[in-house]
CSV table of C-alpha atoms in Angstrom, one decimal:
chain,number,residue,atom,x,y,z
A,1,UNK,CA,-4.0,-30.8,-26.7
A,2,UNK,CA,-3.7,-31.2,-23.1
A,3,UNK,CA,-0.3,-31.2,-22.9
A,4,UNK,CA,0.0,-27.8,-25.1
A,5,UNK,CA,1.0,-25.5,-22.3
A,6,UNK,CA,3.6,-27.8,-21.0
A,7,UNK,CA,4.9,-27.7,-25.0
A,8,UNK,CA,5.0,-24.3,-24.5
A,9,UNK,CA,7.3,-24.0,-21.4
A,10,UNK,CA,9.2,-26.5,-22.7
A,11,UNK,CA,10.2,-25.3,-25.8
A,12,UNK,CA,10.7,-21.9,-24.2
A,13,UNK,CA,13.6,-23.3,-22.3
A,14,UNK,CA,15.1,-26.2,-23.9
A,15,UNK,CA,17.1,-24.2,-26.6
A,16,UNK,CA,18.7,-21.5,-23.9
A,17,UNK,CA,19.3,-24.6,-21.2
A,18,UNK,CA,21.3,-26.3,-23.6
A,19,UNK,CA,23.2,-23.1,-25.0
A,20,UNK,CA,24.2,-22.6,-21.5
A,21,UNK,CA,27.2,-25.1,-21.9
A,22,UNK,CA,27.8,-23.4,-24.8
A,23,UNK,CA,31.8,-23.2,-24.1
A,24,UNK,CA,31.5,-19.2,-25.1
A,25,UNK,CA,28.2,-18.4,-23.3
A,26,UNK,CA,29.2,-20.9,-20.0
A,27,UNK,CA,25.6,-19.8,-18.5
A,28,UNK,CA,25.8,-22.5,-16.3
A,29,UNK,CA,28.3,-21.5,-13.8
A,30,UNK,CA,25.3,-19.0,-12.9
A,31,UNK,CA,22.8,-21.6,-12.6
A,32,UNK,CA,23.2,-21.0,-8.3
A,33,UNK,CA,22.5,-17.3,-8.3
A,34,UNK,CA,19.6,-17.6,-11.0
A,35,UNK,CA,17.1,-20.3,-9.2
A,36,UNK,CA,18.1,-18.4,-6.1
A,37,UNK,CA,16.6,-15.4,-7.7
A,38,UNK,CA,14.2,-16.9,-9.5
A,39,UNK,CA,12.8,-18.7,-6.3
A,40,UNK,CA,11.9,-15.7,-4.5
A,41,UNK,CA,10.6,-14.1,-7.5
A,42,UNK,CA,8.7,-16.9,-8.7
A,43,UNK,CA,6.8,-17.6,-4.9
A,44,UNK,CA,5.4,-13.1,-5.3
A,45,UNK,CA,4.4,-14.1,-8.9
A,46,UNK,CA,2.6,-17.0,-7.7
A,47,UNK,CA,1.3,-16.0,-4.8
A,48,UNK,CA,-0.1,-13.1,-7.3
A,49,UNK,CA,-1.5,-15.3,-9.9
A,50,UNK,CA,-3.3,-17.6,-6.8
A,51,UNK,CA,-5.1,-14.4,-5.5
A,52,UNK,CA,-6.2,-13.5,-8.9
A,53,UNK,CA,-7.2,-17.1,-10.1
A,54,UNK,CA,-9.1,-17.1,-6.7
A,55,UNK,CA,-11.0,-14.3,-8.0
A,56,UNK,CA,-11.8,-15.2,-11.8
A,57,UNK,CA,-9.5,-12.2,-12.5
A,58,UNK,CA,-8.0,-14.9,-15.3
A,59,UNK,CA,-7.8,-18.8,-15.3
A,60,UNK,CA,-7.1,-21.7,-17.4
A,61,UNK,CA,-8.9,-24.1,-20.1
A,62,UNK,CA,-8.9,-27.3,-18.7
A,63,UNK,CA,-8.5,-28.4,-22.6
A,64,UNK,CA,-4.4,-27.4,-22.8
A,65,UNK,CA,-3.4,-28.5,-19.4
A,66,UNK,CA,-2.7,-31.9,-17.7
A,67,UNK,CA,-4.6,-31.4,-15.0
A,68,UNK,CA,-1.9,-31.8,-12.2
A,69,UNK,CA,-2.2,-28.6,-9.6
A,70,UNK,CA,-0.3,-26.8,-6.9
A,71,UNK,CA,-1.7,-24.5,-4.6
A,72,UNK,CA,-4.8,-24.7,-7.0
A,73,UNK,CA,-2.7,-23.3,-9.9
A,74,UNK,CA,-1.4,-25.6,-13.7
A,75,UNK,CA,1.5,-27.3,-12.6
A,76,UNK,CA,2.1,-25.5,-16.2
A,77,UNK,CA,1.8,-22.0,-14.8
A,78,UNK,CA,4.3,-22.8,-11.8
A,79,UNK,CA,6.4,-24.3,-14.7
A,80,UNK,CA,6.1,-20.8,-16.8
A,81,UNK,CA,7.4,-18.8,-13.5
A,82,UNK,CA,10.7,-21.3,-14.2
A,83,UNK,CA,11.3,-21.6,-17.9
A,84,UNK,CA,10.2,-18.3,-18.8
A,85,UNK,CA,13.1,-16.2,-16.6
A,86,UNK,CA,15.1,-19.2,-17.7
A,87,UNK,CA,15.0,-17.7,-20.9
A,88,UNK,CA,15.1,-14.0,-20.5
A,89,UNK,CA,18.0,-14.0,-18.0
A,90,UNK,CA,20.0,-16.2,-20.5
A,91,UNK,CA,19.5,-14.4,-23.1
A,92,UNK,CA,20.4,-10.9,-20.6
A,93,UNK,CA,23.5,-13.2,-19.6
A,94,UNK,CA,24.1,-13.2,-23.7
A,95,UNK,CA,24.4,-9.6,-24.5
A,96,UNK,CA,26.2,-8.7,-21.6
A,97,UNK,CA,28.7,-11.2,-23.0
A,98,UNK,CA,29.3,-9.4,-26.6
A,99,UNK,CA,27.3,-5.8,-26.6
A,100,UNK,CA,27.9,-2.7,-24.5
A,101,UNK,CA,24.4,-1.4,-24.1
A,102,UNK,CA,24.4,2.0,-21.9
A,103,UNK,CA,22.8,5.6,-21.9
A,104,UNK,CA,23.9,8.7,-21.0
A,105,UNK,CA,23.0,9.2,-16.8
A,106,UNK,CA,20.9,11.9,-17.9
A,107,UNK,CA,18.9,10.2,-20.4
A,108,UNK,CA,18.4,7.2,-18.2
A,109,UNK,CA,17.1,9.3,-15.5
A,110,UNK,CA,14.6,11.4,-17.6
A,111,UNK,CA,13.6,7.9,-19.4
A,112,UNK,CA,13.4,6.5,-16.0
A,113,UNK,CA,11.6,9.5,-14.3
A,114,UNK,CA,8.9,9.8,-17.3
A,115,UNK,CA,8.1,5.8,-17.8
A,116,UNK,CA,7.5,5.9,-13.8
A,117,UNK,CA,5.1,9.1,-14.1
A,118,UNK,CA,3.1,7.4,-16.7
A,119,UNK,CA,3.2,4.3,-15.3
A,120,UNK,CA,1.5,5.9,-11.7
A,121,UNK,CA,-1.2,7.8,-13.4
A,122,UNK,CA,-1.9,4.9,-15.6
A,123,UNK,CA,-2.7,2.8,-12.6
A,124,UNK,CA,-4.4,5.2,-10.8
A,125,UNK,CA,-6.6,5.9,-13.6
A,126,UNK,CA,-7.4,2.1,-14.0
A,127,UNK,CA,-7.6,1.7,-10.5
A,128,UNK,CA,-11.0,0.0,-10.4
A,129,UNK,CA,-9.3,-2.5,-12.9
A,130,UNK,CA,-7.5,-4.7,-10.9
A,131,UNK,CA,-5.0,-6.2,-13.8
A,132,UNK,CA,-4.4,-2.7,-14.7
A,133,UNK,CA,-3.8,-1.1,-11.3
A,134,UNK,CA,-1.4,-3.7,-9.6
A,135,UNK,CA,0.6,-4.1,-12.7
A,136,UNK,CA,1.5,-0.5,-13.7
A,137,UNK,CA,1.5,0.9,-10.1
A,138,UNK,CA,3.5,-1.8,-8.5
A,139,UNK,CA,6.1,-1.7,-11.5
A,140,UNK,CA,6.5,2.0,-11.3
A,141,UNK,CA,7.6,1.7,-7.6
A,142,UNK,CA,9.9,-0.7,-8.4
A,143,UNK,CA,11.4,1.2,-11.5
A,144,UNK,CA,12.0,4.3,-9.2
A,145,UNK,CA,13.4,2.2,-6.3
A,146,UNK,CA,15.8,0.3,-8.1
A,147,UNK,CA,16.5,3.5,-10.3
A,148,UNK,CA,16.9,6.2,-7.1
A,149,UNK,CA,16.9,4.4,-4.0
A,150,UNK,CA,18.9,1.4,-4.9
A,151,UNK,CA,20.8,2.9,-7.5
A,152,UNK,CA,21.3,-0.4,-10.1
A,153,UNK,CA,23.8,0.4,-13.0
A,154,UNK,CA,22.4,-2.3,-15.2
A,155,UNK,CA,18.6,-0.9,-16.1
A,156,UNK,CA,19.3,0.2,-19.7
A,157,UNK,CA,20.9,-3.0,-20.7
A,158,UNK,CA,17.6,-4.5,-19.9
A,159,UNK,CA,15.3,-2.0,-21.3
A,160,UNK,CA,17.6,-2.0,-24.5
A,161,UNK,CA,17.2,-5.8,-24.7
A,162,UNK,CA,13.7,-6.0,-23.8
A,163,UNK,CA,12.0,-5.3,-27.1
A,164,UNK,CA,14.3,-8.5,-28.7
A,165,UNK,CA,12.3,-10.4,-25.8
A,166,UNK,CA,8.9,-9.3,-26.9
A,167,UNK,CA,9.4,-11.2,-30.1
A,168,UNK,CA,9.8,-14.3,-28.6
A,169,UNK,CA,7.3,-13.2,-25.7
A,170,UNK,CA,5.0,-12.3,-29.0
A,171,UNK,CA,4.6,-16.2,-30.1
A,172,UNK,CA,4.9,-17.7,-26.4
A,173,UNK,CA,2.0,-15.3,-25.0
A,174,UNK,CA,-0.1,-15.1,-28.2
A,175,UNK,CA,-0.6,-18.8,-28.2
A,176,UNK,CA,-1.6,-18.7,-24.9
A,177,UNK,CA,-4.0,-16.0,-25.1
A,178,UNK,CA,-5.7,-17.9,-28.3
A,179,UNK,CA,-3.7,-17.0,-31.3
A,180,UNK,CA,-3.5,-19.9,-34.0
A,181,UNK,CA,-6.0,-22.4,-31.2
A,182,UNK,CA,-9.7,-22.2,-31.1
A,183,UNK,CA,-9.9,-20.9,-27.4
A,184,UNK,CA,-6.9,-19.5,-25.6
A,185,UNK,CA,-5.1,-21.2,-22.7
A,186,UNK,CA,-5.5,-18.4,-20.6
A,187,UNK,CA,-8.0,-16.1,-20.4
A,188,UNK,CA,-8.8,-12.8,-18.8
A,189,UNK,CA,-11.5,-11.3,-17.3
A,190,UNK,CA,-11.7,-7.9,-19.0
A,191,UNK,CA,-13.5,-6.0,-16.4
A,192,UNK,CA,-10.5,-6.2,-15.0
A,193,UNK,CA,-8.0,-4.8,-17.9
A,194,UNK,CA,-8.2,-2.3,-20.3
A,195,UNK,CA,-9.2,-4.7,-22.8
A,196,UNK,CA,-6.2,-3.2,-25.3
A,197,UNK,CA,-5.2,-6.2,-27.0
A,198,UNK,CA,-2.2,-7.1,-29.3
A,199,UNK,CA,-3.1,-9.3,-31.2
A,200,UNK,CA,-5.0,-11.4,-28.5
A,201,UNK,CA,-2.9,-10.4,-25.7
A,202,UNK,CA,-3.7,-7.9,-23.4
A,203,UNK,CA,-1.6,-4.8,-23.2
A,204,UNK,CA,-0.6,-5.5,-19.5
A,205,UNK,CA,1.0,-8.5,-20.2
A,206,UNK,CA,4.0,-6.5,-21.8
A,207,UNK,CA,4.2,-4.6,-18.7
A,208,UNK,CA,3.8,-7.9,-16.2
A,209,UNK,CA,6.7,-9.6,-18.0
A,210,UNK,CA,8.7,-6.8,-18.1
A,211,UNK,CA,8.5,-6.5,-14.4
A,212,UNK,CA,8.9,-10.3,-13.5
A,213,UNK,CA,12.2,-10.3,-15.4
A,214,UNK,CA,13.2,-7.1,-14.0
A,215,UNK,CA,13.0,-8.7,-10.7
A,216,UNK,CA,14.6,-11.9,-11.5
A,217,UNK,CA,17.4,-9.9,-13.2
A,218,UNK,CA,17.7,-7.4,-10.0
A,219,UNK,CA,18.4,-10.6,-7.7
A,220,UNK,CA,20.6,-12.6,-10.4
A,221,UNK,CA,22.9,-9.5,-10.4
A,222,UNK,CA,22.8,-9.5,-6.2
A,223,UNK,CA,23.5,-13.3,-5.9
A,224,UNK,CA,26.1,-13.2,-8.4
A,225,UNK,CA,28.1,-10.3,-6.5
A,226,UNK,CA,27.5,-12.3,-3.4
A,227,UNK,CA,28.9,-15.3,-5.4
A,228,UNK,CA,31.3,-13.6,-6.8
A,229,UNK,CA,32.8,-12.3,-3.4
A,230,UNK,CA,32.3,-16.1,-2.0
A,231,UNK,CA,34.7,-17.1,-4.3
């Protein structure tokens, strides 16, 4: 049992690292620009999940991890910040490949325009939750900066795509939040969330992993142009 959270990232990215020799997919010749991205993404997440460990906002059963620690987080977690973008961005890398996902500009901006508004008040509302508050108020800046200020062409490919991810995301995050084990691997202070659960996970976890591959797919795309233009 103490090695079922390192199973977990594991499995997550074995399947998609070996696909990405595939001689159709060739995901590897973007292995540069992805742990680029994914290291500047992964230090705010972790430097996130440190702050609320340090405060008991959520933490870890000592039962389902190794016990080896790094900047007093799992070695696991650091390891889920890795093998979990691994994954999505691969499988982003895959539809691009074969599918043309798009909207109309109008759509995506009312879409865009509404999810940010909802997002805000949602945060605000929760604001004395802090799980609740960071997560929805931080991603609805981000949403309308990349949307309106940056101006990325690439957002409903990834919004399209992201409900194929939650099935996956389903299994990976239920087992860590308890589902099928007798305690869960992580677990949450509910003071601090809504304490709206699917399944065993909390609702803000859809919205958290939506916004850390949203970030690692905003900085993929950036270091590819740039190695792209290298080339």
């Amino acid at each position: 049992m103490k090695s079922l959270y390192l199973l977990i990232d594991l499995f997550t990215v074995s399947i998609p690292f070996l696909f990405s020799f595939h001689s159709k997919l060739k995901f590897y010749k973007y292995f540069k620009p992805f742990f680029i991205s994914n290291f500047l993404v992964a230090a705010i997440f972790i430097l996130w999940d440190i702050a609320f460990t340090s405060r008991g906002i959520w933490g870890f059963n000592p039962d389902y991890i190794l016990g080896i620690y790094v900047f007093n987080l799992p070695i696991e977690e650091i390891l889920f910040f890795i093998c979990i973008p691994f994954a999505c961005v691969f499988t982003y890398h895959c539809i691009n490949l074969f599918f043309k996902l798009s909207w109309e500009p109008e759509t995506e901006t009312i879409v865009v325009v509404v999810v940010c508004i909802g997002l805000l008040i949602t945060g605000l509302y929760f604001r004395h939750k802090s799980y609740t508050a960071l997560t929805f108020i931080s991603l609805s800046i981000i949403l309308f900066a990349f949307k309106f200020l940056i101006g990325i062409d690439w957002l409903p490919k990834l919004v399209r795509m992201y409900p194929l991810l939650l099935v996956p995301f389903f299994i990976v995050n239920g087992i860590l939040t308890g589902t099928g084990i007798s305690t869960p691997i992580v677990w949450y202070n509910d003071s601090e969330n809504m304490v709206i659960r699917l399944l065993t996970i909390p609702l803000e976890d859809v919205f958290y992993g939506f916004e850390l591959i949203l970030l690692n797919v905003f900085f993929y795309e950036y270091f590819k142009g740039e190695n792209k233009n290298m080339g």
